PDB file of C-alpha atoms in Angstrom:
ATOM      1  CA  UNK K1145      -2.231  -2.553   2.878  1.00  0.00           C
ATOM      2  CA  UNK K1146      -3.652  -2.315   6.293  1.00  0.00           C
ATOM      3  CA  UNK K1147      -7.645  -2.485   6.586  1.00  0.00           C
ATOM      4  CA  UNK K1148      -8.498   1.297   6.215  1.00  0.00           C
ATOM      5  CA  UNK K1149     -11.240   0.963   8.622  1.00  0.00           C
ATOM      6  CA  UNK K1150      -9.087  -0.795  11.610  1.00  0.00           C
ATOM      7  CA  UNK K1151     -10.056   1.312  14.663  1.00  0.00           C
ATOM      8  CA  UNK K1152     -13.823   1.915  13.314  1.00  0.00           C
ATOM      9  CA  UNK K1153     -16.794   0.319  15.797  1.00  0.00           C
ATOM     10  CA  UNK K1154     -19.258  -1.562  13.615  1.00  0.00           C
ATOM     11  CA  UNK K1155     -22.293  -3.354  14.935  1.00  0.00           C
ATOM     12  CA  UNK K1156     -21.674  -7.211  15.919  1.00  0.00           C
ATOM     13  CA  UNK K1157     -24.410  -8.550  13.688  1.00  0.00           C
ATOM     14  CA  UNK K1158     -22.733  -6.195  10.725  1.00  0.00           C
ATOM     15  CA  UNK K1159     -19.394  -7.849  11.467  1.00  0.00           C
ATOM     16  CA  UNK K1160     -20.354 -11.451  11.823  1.00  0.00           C
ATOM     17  CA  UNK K1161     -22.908 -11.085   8.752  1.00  0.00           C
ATOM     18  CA  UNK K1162     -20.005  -9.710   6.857  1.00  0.00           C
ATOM     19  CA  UNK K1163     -17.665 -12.674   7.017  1.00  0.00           C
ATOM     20  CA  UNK K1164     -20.276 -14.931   6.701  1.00  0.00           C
ATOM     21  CA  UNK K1165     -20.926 -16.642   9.982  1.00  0.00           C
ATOM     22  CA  UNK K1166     -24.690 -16.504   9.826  1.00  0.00           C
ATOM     23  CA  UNK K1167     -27.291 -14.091   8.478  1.00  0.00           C
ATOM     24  CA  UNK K1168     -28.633 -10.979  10.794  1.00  0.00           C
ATOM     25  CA  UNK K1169     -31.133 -12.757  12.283  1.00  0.00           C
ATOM     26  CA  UNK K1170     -29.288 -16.131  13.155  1.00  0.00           C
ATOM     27  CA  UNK K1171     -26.695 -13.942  14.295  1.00  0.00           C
ATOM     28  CA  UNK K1172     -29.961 -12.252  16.698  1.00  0.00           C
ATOM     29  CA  UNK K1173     -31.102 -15.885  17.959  1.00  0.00           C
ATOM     30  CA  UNK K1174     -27.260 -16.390  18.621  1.00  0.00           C
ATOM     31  CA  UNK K1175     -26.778 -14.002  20.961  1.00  0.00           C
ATOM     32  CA  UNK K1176     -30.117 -14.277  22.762  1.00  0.00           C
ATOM     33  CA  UNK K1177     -29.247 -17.943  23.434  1.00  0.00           C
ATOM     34  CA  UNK K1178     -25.553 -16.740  25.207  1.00  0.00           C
ATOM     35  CA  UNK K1179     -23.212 -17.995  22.291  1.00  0.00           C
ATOM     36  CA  UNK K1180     -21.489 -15.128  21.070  1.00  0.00           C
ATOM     37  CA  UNK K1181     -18.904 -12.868  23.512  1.00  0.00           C
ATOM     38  CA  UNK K1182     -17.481 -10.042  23.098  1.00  0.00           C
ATOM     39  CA  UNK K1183     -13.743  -9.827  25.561  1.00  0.00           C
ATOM     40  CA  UNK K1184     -15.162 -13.056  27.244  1.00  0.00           C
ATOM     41  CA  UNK K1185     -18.216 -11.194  28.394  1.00  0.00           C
ATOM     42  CA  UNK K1186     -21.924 -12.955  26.983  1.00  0.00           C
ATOM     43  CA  UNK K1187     -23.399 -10.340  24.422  1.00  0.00           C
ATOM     44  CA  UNK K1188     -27.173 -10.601  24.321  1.00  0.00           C
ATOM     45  CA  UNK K1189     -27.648  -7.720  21.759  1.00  0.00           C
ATOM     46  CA  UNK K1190     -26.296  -8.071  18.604  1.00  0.00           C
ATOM     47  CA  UNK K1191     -26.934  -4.530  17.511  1.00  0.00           C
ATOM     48  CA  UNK K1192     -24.148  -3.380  20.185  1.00  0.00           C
ATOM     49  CA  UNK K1193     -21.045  -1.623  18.293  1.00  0.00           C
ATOM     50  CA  UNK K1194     -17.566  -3.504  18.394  1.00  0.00           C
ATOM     51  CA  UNK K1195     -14.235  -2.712  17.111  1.00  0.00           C
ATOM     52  CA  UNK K1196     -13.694  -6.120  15.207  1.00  0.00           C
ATOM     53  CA  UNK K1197      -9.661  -5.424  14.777  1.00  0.00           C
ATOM     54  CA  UNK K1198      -9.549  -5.441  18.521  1.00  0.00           C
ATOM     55  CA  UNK K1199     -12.043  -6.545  20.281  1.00  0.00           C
ATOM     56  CA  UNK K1200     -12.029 -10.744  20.976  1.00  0.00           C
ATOM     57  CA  UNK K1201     -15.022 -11.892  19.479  1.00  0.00           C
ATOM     58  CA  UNK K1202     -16.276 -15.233  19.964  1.00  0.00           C
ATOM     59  CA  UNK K1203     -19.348 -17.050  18.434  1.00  0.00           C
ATOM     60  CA  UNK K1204     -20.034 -20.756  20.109  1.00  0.00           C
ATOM     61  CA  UNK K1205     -16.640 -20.811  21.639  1.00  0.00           C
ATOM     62  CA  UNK K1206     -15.145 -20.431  18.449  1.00  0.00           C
ATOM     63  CA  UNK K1207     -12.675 -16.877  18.122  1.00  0.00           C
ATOM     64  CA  UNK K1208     -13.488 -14.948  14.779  1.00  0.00           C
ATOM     65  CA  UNK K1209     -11.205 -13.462  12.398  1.00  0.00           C
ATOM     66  CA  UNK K1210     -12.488 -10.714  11.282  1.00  0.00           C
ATOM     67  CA  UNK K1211     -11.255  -8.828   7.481  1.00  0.00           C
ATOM     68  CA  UNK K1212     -12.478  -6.215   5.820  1.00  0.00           C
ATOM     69  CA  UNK K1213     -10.926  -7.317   2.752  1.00  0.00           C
ATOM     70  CA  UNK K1214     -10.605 -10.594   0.591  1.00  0.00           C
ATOM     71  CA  UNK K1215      -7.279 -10.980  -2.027  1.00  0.00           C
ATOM     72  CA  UNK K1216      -7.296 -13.891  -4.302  1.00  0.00           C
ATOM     73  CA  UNK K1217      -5.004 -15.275  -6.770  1.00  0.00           C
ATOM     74  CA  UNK K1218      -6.896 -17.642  -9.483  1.00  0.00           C
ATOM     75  CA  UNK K1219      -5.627 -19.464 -12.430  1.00  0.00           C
ATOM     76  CA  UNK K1220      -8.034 -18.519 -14.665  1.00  0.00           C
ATOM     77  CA  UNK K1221      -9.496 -21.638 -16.949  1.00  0.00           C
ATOM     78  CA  UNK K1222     -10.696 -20.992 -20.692  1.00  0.00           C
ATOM     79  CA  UNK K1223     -14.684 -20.620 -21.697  1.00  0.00           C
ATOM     80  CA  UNK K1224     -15.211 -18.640 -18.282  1.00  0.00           C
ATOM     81  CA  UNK K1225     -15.795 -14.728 -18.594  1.00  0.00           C
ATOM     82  CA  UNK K1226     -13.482 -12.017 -16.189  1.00  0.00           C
ATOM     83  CA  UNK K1227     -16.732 -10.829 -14.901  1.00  0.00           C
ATOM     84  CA  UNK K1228     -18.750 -10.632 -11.939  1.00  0.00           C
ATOM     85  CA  UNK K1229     -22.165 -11.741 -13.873  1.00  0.00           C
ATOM     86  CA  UNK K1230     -22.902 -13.225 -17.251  1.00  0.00           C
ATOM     87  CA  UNK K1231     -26.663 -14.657 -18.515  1.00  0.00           C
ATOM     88  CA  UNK K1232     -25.181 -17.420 -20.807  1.00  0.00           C
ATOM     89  CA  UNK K1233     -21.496 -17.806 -19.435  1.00  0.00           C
ATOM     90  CA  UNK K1234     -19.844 -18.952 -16.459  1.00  0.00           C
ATOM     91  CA  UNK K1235     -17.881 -16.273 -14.518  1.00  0.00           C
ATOM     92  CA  UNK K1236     -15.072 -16.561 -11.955  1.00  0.00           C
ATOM     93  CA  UNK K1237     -16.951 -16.056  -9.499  1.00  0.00           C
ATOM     94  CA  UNK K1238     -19.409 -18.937 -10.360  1.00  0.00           C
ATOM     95  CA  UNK K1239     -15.916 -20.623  -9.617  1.00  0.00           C
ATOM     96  CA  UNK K1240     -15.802 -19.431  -5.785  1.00  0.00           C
ATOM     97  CA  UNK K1241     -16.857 -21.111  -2.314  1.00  0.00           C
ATOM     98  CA  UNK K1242     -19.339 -19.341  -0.489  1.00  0.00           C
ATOM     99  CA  UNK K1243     -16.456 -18.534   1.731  1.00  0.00           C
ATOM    100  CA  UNK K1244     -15.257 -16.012  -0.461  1.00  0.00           C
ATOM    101  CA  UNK K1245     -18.208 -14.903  -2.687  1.00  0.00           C
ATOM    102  CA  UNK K1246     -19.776 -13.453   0.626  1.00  0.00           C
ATOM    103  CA  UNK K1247     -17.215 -11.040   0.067  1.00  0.00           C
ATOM    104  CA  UNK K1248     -18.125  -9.943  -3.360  1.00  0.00           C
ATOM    105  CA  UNK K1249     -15.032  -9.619  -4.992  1.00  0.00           C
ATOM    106  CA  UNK K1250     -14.411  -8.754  -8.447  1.00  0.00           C
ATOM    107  CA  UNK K1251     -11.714  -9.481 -11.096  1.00  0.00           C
ATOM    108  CA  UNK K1252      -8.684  -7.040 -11.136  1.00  0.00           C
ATOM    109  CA  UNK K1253      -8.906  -6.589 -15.182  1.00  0.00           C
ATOM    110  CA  UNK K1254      -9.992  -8.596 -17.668  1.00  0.00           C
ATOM    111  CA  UNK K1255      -8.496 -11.891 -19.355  1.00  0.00           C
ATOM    112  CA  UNK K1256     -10.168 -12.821 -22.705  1.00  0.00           C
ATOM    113  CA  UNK K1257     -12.620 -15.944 -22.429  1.00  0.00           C
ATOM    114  CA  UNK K1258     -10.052 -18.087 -23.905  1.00  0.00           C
ATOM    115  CA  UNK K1259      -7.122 -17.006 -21.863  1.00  0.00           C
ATOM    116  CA  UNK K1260      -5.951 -18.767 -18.947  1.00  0.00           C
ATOM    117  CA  UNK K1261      -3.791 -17.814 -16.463  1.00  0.00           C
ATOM    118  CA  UNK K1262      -3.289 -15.008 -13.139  1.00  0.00           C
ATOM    119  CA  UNK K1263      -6.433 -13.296 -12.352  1.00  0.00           C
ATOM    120  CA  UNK K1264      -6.514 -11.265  -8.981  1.00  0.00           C
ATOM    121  CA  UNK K1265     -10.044 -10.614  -7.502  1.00  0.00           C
ATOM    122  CA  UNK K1266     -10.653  -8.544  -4.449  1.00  0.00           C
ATOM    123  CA  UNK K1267     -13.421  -6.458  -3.149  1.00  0.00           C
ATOM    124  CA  UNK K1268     -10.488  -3.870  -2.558  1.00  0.00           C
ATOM    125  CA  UNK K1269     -11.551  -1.049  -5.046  1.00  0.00           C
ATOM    126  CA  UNK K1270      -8.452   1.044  -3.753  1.00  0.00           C
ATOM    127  CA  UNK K1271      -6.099  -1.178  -4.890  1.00  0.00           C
ATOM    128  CA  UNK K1272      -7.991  -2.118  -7.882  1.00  0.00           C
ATOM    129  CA  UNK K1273      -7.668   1.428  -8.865  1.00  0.00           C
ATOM    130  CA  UNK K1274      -4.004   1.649  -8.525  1.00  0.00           C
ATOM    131  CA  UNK K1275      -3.017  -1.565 -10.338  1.00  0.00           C
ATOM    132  CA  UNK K1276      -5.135  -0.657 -13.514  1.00  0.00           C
ATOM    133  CA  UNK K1277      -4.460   2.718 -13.773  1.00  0.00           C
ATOM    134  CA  UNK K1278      -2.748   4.138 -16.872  1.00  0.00           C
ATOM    135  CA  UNK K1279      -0.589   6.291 -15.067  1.00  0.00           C
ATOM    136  CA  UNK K1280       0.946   3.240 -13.140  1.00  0.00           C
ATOM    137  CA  UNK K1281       1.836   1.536 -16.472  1.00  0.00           C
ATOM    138  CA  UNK K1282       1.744  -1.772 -14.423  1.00  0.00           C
ATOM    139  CA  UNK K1283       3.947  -4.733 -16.211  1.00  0.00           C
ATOM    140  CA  UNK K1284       1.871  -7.561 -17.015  1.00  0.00           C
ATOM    141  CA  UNK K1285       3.645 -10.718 -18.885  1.00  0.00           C
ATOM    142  CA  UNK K1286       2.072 -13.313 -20.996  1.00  0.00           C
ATOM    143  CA  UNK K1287       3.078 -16.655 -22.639  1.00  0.00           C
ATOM    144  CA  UNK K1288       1.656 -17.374 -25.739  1.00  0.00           C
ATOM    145  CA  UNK K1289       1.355 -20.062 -28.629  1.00  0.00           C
ATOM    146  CA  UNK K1290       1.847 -17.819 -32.109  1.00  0.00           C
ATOM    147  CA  UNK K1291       1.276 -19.369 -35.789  1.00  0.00           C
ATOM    148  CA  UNK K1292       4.117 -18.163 -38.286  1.00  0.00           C
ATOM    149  CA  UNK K1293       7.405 -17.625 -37.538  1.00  0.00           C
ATOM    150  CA  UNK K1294       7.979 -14.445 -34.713  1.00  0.00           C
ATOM    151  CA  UNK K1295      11.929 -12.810 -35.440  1.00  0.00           C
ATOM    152  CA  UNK K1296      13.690  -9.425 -34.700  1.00  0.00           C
ATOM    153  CA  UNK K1297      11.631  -7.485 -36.754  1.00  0.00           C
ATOM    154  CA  UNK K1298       8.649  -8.345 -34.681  1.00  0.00           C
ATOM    155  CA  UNK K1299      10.729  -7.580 -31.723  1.00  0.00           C
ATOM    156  CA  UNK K1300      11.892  -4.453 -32.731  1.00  0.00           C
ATOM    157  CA  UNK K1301       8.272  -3.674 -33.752  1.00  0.00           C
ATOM    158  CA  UNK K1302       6.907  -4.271 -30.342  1.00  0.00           C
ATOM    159  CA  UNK K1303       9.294  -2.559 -28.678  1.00  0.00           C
ATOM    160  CA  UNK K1304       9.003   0.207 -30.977  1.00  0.00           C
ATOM    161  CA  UNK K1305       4.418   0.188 -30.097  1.00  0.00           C
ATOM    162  CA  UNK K1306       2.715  -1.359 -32.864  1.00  0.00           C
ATOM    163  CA  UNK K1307      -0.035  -0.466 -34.420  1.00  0.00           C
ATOM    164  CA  UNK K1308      -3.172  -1.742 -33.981  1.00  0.00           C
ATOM    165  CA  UNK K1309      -6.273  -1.927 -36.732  1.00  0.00           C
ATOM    166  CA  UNK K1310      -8.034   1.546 -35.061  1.00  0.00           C
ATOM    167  CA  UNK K1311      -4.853   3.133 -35.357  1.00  0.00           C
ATOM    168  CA  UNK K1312      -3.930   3.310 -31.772  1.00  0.00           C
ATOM    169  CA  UNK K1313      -0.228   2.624 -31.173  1.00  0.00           C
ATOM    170  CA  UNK K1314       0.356   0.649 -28.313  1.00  0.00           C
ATOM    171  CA  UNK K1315       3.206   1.732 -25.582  1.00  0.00           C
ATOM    172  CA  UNK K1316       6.506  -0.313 -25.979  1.00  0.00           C
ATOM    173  CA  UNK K1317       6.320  -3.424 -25.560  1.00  0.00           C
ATOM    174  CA  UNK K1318       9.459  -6.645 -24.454  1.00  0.00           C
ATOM    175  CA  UNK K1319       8.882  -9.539 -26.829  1.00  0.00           C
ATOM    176  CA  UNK K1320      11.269 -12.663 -26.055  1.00  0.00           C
ATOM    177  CA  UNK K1321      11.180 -15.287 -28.478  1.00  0.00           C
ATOM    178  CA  UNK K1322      11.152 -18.628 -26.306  1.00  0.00           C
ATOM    179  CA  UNK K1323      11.066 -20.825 -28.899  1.00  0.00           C
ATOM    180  CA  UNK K1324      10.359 -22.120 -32.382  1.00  0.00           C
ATOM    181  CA  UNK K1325       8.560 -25.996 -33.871  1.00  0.00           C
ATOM    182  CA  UNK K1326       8.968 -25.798 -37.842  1.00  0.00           C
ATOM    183  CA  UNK K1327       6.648 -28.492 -39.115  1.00  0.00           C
ATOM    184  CA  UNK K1328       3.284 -27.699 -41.926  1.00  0.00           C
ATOM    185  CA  UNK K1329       3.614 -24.607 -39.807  1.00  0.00           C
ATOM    186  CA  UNK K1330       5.817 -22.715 -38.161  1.00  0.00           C
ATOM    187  CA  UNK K1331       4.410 -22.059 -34.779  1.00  0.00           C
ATOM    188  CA  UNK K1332       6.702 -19.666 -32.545  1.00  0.00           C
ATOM    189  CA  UNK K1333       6.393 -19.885 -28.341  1.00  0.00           C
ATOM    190  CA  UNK K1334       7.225 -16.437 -26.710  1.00  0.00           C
ATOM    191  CA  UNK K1335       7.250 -14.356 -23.396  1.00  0.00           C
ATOM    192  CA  UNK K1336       5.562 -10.858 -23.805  1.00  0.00           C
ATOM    193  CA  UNK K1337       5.522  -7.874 -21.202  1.00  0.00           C
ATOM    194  CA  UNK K1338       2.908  -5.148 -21.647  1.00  0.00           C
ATOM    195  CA  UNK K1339       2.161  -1.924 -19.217  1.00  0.00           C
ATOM    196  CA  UNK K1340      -1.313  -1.833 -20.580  1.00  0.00           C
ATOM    197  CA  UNK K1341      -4.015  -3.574 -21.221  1.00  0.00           C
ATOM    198  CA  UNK K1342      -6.441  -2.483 -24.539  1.00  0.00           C
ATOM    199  CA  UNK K1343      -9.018  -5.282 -25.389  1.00  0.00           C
ATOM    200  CA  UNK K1344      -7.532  -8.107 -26.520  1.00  0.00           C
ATOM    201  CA  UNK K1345      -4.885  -6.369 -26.900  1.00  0.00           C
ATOM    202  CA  UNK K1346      -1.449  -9.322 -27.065  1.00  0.00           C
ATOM    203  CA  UNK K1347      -3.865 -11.181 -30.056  1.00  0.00           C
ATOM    204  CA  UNK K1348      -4.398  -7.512 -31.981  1.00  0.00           C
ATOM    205  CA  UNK K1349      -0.497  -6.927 -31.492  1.00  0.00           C
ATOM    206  CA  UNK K1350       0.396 -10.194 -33.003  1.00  0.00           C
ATOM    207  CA  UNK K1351      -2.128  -9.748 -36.114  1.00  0.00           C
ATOM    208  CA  UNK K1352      -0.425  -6.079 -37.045  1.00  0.00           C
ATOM    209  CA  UNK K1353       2.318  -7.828 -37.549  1.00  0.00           C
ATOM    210  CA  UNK K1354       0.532 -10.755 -40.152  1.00  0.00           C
ATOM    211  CA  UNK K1355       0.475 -13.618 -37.076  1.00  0.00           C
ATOM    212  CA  UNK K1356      -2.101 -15.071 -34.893  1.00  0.00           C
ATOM    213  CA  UNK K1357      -2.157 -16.111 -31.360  1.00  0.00           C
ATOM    214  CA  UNK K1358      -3.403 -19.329 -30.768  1.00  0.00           C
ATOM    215  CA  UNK K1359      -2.847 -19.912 -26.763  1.00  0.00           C
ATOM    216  CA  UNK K1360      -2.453 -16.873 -24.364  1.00  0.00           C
ATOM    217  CA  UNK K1361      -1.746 -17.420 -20.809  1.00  0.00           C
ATOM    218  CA  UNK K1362      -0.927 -14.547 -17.766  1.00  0.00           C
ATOM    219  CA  UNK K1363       1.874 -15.183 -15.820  1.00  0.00           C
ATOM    220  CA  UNK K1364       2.447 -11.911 -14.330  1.00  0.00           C
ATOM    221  CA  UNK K1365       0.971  -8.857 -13.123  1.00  0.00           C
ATOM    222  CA  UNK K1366       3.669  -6.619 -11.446  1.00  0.00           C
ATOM    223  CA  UNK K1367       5.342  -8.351  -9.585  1.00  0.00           C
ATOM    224  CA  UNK K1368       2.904 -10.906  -8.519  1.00  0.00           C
ATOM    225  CA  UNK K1369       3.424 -14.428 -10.002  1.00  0.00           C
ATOM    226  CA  UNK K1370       1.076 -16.985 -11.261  1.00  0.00           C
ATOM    227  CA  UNK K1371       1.209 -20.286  -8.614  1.00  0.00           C
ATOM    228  CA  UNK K1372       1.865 -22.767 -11.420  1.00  0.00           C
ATOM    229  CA  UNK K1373       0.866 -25.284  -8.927  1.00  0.00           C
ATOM    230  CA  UNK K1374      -2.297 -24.173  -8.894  1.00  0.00           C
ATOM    231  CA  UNK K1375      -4.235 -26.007 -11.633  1.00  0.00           C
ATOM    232  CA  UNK K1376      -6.599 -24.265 -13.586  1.00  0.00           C
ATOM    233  CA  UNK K1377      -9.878 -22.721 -12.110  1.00  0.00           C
ATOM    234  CA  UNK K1378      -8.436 -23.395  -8.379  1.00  0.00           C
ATOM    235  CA  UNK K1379      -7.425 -20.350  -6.545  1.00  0.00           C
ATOM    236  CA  UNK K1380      -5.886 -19.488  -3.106  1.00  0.00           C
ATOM    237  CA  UNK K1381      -5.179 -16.523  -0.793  1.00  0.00           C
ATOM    238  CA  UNK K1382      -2.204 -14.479  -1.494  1.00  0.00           C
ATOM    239  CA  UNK K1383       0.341 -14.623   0.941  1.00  0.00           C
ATOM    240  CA  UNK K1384       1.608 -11.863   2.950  1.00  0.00           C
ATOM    241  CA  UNK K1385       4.486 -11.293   0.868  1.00  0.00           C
ATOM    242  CA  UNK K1386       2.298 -11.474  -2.405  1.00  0.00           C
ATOM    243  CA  UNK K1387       0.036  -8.814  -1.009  1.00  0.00           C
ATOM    244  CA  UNK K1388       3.042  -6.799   0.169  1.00  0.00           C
ATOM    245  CA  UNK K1389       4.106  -6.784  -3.831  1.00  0.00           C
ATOM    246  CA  UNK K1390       0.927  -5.589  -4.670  1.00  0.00           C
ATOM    247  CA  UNK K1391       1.242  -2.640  -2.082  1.00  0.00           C
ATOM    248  CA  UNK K1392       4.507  -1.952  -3.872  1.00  0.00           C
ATOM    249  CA  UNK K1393       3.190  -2.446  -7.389  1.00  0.00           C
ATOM    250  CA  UNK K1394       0.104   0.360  -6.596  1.00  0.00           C
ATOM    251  CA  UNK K1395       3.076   2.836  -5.326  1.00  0.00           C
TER     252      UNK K1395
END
């Protein structure tokens, strides 16, 4: 998961644009007034070419990280769209600090408007690629609210592929039932682990089998976890170690 361009020169003003310490031309007025150095040396030319992975860059005394790439881990709220741009709708990105929407990053796959729950975005396509490819089969597990009463037939179905209304037949899939309430209804509470991820595709499973799912929530995606201490639409950096799963996930 290194950056792939480590050891690539850039130009300053591209650099410092890119992580969002000013725009081009503040960056320009910057340097002409002495604030920015480049390995403690006063750069007066911002359109000078710097390797930003080792070279010590410095704008106003302050030392600048500089990262290619941006990985975030969001818990995903209902009534906001898995998308980068919507006319009516809020996305998750209307949900991010300039900090990180300079970075333009994108939602790893898609959870349904009213699903809540683990949503990666990056502007990593690479690795975006690998986690949502077919081939990978990538495990993603879900909790979810069902109405009627979910038993060992329905297990045996999903694990089996159901399927769905178009006729596809979905790979196998591990339903656990959690739990059961028995009241005007019977609502069931289970734990479901899918390597794929057809449109609304845990809701479609459920209704093949004559049930309807009434709260879906991502906890799971390989073996990245949801924070549960995040509350819903916060988000954070992943970790090292998360972002080391991910490089092990895309394997």
């Amino acid at each position: 998961m290194s950056p792939s361009n480590e050891g690539k020169k850039q130009r300053l003003d591209k650099v410092l644009s890119h992580i969002g310490i000013a725009s081009r031309s503040e960056i320009r007025k910057q340097a002409k007034q002495g604030l920015i150095t480049v390995n403690g040396a006063v750069v007066k030319d911002s359109g000078i070419h710097v390797d930003p992975y080792k070279d010590t860059i410095q704008v106003a005394g302050e030392k600048v990280l500089y990262r290619e790439y941006v990985y975030l881990m969001m818990n995903k709220p209902p009534g906001v769209l898995s998308a980068t741009e919507d006319r009516k709708d809020r996305t998750v990105l209307d949900l991010l600090s300039t900090e990180y929407a300079q970075f333009e990053p994108f939602p790893v796959g898609r959870l349904d408007k009213d699903t809540v729950g683990l949503l990666l975005l990056t502007n990593d396509g690479k690795l975006a690629h690998e986690l949502l490819s077919p081939r990978k089969h990538v495990p993603k597990t879900y909790e979810a609210t069902v109405e009627g009463e979910v038993d060992s037939d329905d297990v045996a179905a999903f694990s089996a592929g159901v399927q769905l209304e178009d006729g596809y037949v979905t790979q196998p899939a591990q339903l656990t039932i959690l739990s059961r309430e028995r009241g005007t209804k019977v609502i069931s509470y289970i734990s479901l682990v899918i390597t794929e991820g057809k449109f609304h595709q845990v809701k479609r499973m459920f209704q093949a089998v004559g049930k309807k799912v009434t709260f879906l929530k991502r906890v799971s995606m390989g073996e990245l976890k949801l924070d549960e201490t995040l509350p819903l639409g916060s988000y954070r950096e992943l970790t090292a170690g998360e972002l080391n799963m991910l490089g092990e996930t895309d394997k």
